Amino acid sequence: MEVLRTVDELRRWSRALRFARTGEAGHRIGLVPTMGALHAGHVSLIRAARAACSHVAVSVFVNPTQFGPNEDYALYPRSFDADCALAQAEGASVVFAPAVEELYPAGAATFVEVEGLSERLDGRSRPGHFRGVATVVAKLFIAAEPDLAFFGQKDAAQVSILRRMTADLRLGTEIAVCPIVRDADGLALSSRNAYLSPTERAQALTLSRAVRQVESLAAEGERSAAVLIAAAQKIFAAEPAVRVDFIEMADWSTLEPVETAAPGTLFAVAAYVGSTRLIDNAILG
Ligand code: AMP
């Protein structure tokens, strides 16, 4: 497995495969964008990519433009050697790990803004976050021209925003969404879980507890967003150490709040456990 450091190298890798295409049975290029500190959630994306594509690039890039000024960019966990070993073991063809200046050359002034959607859910409490995400993913898609790109439902709002972006810019990459991978006790895996003390780790279970409760009430037939949100609020109220950022029922494509939960509706929560911001969600059945 090769480690590529420049956009040109990634483009050359992708184009070489593209030109080597042989009709229907030709190469399919999959891209798995990550910020590294790979865990079983990322592995599930690489496996899905391997299953659907002949060649898989995993990008490892802690993207500065998606972090707010008071967020954890400098602290964000970095474990590049272990990430490469894992990507290789999972059958990735290349890891793309550019320096910041490679993706943001001096004087970079071009950003991708998905209007409206980017100000909803996480975007409301993290201004500029989705602009950074859309910009970096657009750069990756333009460079690698993947047939398929794999993202986790864990970041459900991100999926809607990237779908809008690829449709609007006619980028020609299909977005595949993989289910949330959880620890045995229900906590959604996240690179940020590494920040949690043992006490906070236990408190963090409030998020998945609330999500499970809403999923089971919805499965029993409850359709009122207000009732479902109130049930989640009650679970958070039992753990005052956890500070809620938002609890919302939204249309998964537009991210607009809904009053009635229907199959496919997004139920999403975000909360601070100590200084760590965690998210969780369910797509209601
Ligand atoms: P990140 O490195 O946190 O930017 O995540 C890279 C990709 O992995 C994103 O598409 C995430 O949604 C996905 N991901 C992160 N955590 C999980 C998880 N627990 N289950 C499934 N996918 C995940």
XYZ file of C-alpha atoms and ligand atoms in Angstrom:
308
model
C 0.000 0.000 0.000
C 1.322 3.388 -0.996
C 1.141 6.627 0.967
C 0.420 9.568 -1.344
C 1.192 13.084 -0.164
C 0.185 15.348 -3.040
C -2.990 16.009 -4.997
C -1.060 15.301 -8.206
C -0.066 11.852 -6.958
C -3.678 11.067 -6.026
C -4.906 12.324 -9.398
C -2.273 10.285 -11.256
C -3.204 7.155 -9.279
C -6.885 7.605 -10.063
C -6.371 8.491 -13.728
C -4.068 5.542 -14.326
C -6.842 3.233 -13.099
C -9.467 5.088 -15.073
C -7.514 4.813 -18.334
C -6.919 1.134 -17.607
C -10.672 0.549 -17.490
C -11.944 -2.360 -19.473
C -15.653 -1.923 -20.033
C -18.269 -3.076 -17.528
C -15.837 -5.125 -15.503
C -13.447 -2.169 -15.228
C -12.031 -0.602 -12.117
C -14.231 1.083 -9.587
C -12.540 3.607 -7.356
C -13.761 4.017 -3.790
C -12.789 6.851 -1.453
C -13.054 6.803 2.339
C -12.413 10.306 3.722
C -11.287 10.352 7.372
C -9.466 12.513 9.866
C -7.429 9.527 11.025
C -7.306 8.026 14.535
C -9.020 5.140 12.800
C -11.391 2.899 14.757
C -13.895 0.156 13.938
C -16.325 2.755 12.526
C -13.763 3.772 9.906
C -12.924 0.109 9.285
C -16.576 -0.571 8.452
C -16.363 2.121 5.752
C -13.150 0.664 4.303
C -14.746 -2.797 4.242
C -17.856 -1.471 2.501
C -15.602 0.281 -0.016
C -13.572 -2.894 -0.604
C -16.783 -4.846 -1.160
C -18.053 -2.398 -3.786
C -14.855 -1.162 -5.441
C -11.759 -2.672 -7.003
C -9.482 0.034 -5.587
C -9.866 2.030 -2.379
C -8.180 5.243 -1.270
C -8.391 6.186 2.398
C -7.674 9.834 3.090
C -6.235 10.808 6.455
C -6.368 14.560 6.921
C -7.261 16.597 9.989
C -8.984 19.402 8.148
C -8.328 22.741 9.873
C -11.181 24.598 8.141
C -13.877 22.474 9.757
C -12.747 23.338 13.287
C -13.942 26.508 15.020
C -11.394 28.805 16.676
C -12.122 27.353 20.127
C -12.362 23.747 19.004
C -9.943 20.850 19.312
C -7.909 21.076 16.064
C -4.518 21.087 17.824
C -5.557 18.385 20.280
C -7.322 16.111 17.786
C -5.911 12.562 18.158
C -3.337 11.655 15.514
C -2.018 8.104 15.028
C -0.759 8.023 11.466
C 1.415 4.875 11.594
C -1.351 2.813 13.180
C -3.846 4.262 10.666
C -1.664 3.153 7.747
C -1.225 -0.328 9.222
C -5.001 -0.638 9.640
C -5.780 0.696 6.157
C -3.270 -1.743 4.671
C -4.639 -4.683 6.674
C -8.131 -3.816 5.399
C -6.988 -3.839 1.786
C -6.794 -0.138 0.975
C -4.757 0.539 -2.181
C -3.473 3.926 -1.063
C -3.576 6.281 1.899
C -3.764 9.935 0.914
C -2.240 12.061 3.655
C -1.489 15.570 2.420
C 0.062 18.394 4.417
C -2.277 21.277 5.192
C -0.518 23.517 2.607
C -1.124 20.877 -0.067
C -4.914 21.164 0.223
C -4.860 24.843 1.240
C -2.054 26.506 -0.724
C -0.912 29.930 0.467
C -3.610 32.479 -0.267
C -6.363 29.839 -0.714
C -9.608 31.770 -1.062
C -12.040 29.239 -2.537
C -14.637 27.545 -0.341
C -17.739 25.472 -0.940
C -20.825 26.665 0.880
C -23.952 24.516 0.891
C -26.447 27.191 1.815
C -29.244 26.574 4.293
C -28.374 23.012 5.224
C -25.022 24.096 6.622
C -26.717 26.270 9.247
C -28.916 23.477 10.603
C -28.265 20.885 13.340
C -24.500 20.765 14.037
C -23.995 23.734 11.727
C -26.001 25.942 14.070
C -23.654 25.353 16.997
C -20.525 25.008 14.850
C -20.578 27.988 12.447
C -18.343 27.334 9.439
C -17.987 23.629 10.221
C -19.889 22.338 7.195
C -18.258 24.913 4.909
C -14.937 23.346 5.893
C -16.287 19.816 5.403
C -17.833 20.583 1.998
C -14.664 22.345 0.856
C -12.285 19.549 1.788
C -14.535 16.802 0.417
C -14.940 18.731 -2.858
C -11.137 18.967 -3.127
C -10.831 15.209 -2.494
C -13.553 14.371 -5.034
C -12.044 16.632 -7.697
C -8.617 15.077 -7.180
C -9.588 11.407 -6.879
C -12.763 11.381 -9.005
C -14.024 8.360 -7.069
C -16.974 6.354 -8.367
C -18.165 5.914 -4.793
C -17.331 7.682 -1.535
C -18.171 6.181 1.832
C -19.446 8.110 4.851
C -20.892 7.120 8.221
C -24.488 7.723 9.255
C -22.862 8.789 12.540
C -22.428 12.216 10.882
C -25.923 12.258 9.433
C -26.097 15.986 8.677
C -22.753 15.769 6.878
C -24.230 13.110 4.567
C -27.153 15.372 3.549
C -24.831 18.302 2.929
C -22.412 16.252 0.831
C -25.271 14.750 -1.171
C -26.548 18.258 -1.921
C -23.039 19.379 -2.850
C -22.306 16.478 -5.214
C -25.706 16.923 -6.874
C -25.283 20.708 -7.216
C -21.715 20.524 -8.538
C -22.504 17.442 -10.671
C -19.403 15.803 -9.257
C -20.402 12.350 -10.430
C -19.429 10.556 -7.225
C -22.053 8.407 -5.565
C -22.305 8.817 -1.788
C -22.680 5.573 0.160
C -23.771 5.662 3.805
C -22.734 3.030 6.349
C -24.486 2.265 9.661
C -23.230 3.602 13.003
C -20.727 1.263 14.655
C -21.109 1.161 18.433
C -19.251 -0.225 21.420
C -20.926 -3.184 23.135
C -22.639 -0.822 25.617
C -24.123 1.305 22.825
C -21.727 4.266 22.716
C -21.198 5.331 19.094
C -17.510 4.995 18.230
C -15.754 8.320 17.737
C -12.138 9.435 17.667
C -13.205 11.988 20.302
C -14.176 9.223 22.757
C -10.424 9.144 23.518
C -10.892 12.447 25.382
C -13.365 10.926 27.882
C -12.389 10.040 31.460
C -13.921 6.790 32.790
C -16.660 8.820 34.539
C -17.382 10.803 31.371
C -17.384 7.591 29.321
C -20.243 6.330 31.522
C -22.082 9.682 31.281
C -21.684 9.629 27.487
C -24.030 6.640 27.321
C -26.874 9.126 27.836
C -26.757 9.914 24.104
C -27.220 6.339 22.884
C -29.793 5.727 25.646
C -31.859 8.661 24.375
C -31.512 7.504 20.768
C -32.582 3.953 21.675
C -35.565 5.221 23.644
C -36.773 7.335 20.736
C -36.229 4.476 18.300
C -38.275 2.109 20.426
C -41.127 4.605 21.008
C -41.211 5.283 17.269
C -41.245 1.533 16.593
C -44.255 1.267 18.918
C -46.035 3.808 16.714
C -45.337 7.188 18.364
C -45.151 9.752 15.590
C -45.204 13.111 17.400
C -41.791 14.773 17.246
C -42.648 16.759 20.397
C -43.443 13.579 22.349
C -40.333 11.786 21.087
C -38.074 14.755 21.817
C -39.589 15.091 25.303
C -38.786 11.419 25.961
C -35.167 12.054 24.997
C -35.037 15.221 27.112
C -36.195 13.191 30.107
C -33.270 10.813 29.667
C -30.811 13.708 29.462
C -32.423 15.297 32.542
C -31.422 12.205 34.530
C -27.742 12.922 33.756
C -27.234 16.631 34.520
C -23.468 16.367 33.964
C -24.228 16.044 30.244
C -25.064 19.384 28.591
C -27.429 19.117 25.647
C -26.508 21.034 22.501
C -29.562 19.959 20.505
C -32.198 17.232 20.332
C -33.988 17.343 16.994
C -36.293 15.516 14.645
C -35.519 16.539 11.075
C -36.098 15.655 7.467
C -32.882 13.818 6.556
C -32.539 15.499 3.147
C -33.278 19.104 4.051
C -32.366 18.958 7.776
C -35.493 21.059 8.444
C -37.291 20.257 11.695
C -40.421 18.113 11.335
C -43.454 17.794 13.605
C -44.279 14.246 12.615
C -41.735 11.461 12.484
C -42.074 9.261 9.404
C -39.933 6.370 8.192
C -36.612 7.872 7.130
C -36.841 10.818 9.537
C -33.588 11.749 11.266
C -33.537 11.913 15.054
C -30.272 13.568 16.099
C -28.674 14.593 19.377
C -25.506 16.485 20.244
C -24.253 17.013 23.799
C -21.177 18.003 25.749
C -19.709 15.503 28.175
C -17.168 17.599 30.054
C -15.609 19.603 27.234
C -16.091 16.845 24.634
C -18.887 17.325 22.123
C -20.485 14.039 21.104
C -23.210 13.240 18.579
C -25.547 10.344 17.941
C -28.630 9.709 15.828
C -31.082 7.245 14.371
C -32.890 7.114 11.078
C -36.353 6.039 12.140
C -37.751 2.891 10.590
P -13.923 11.253 11.003
O -12.561 10.644 10.925
O -14.459 11.351 12.384
O -14.040 12.517 10.197
O -14.877 10.216 10.293
C -14.617 9.749 9.000
C -15.808 8.972 8.529
O -16.045 7.876 9.421
C -17.095 9.803 8.516
O -17.825 9.501 7.351
C -17.806 9.346 9.741
O -19.208 9.466 9.671
C -17.389 7.883 9.808
N -17.558 7.387 11.171
C -17.066 7.936 12.304
N -17.490 7.238 13.383
C -18.271 6.236 12.906
C -19.016 5.178 13.524
N -19.043 5.014 14.851
N -19.701 4.345 12.728
C -19.689 4.500 11.370
N -19.011 5.476 10.737
C -18.317 6.323 11.494
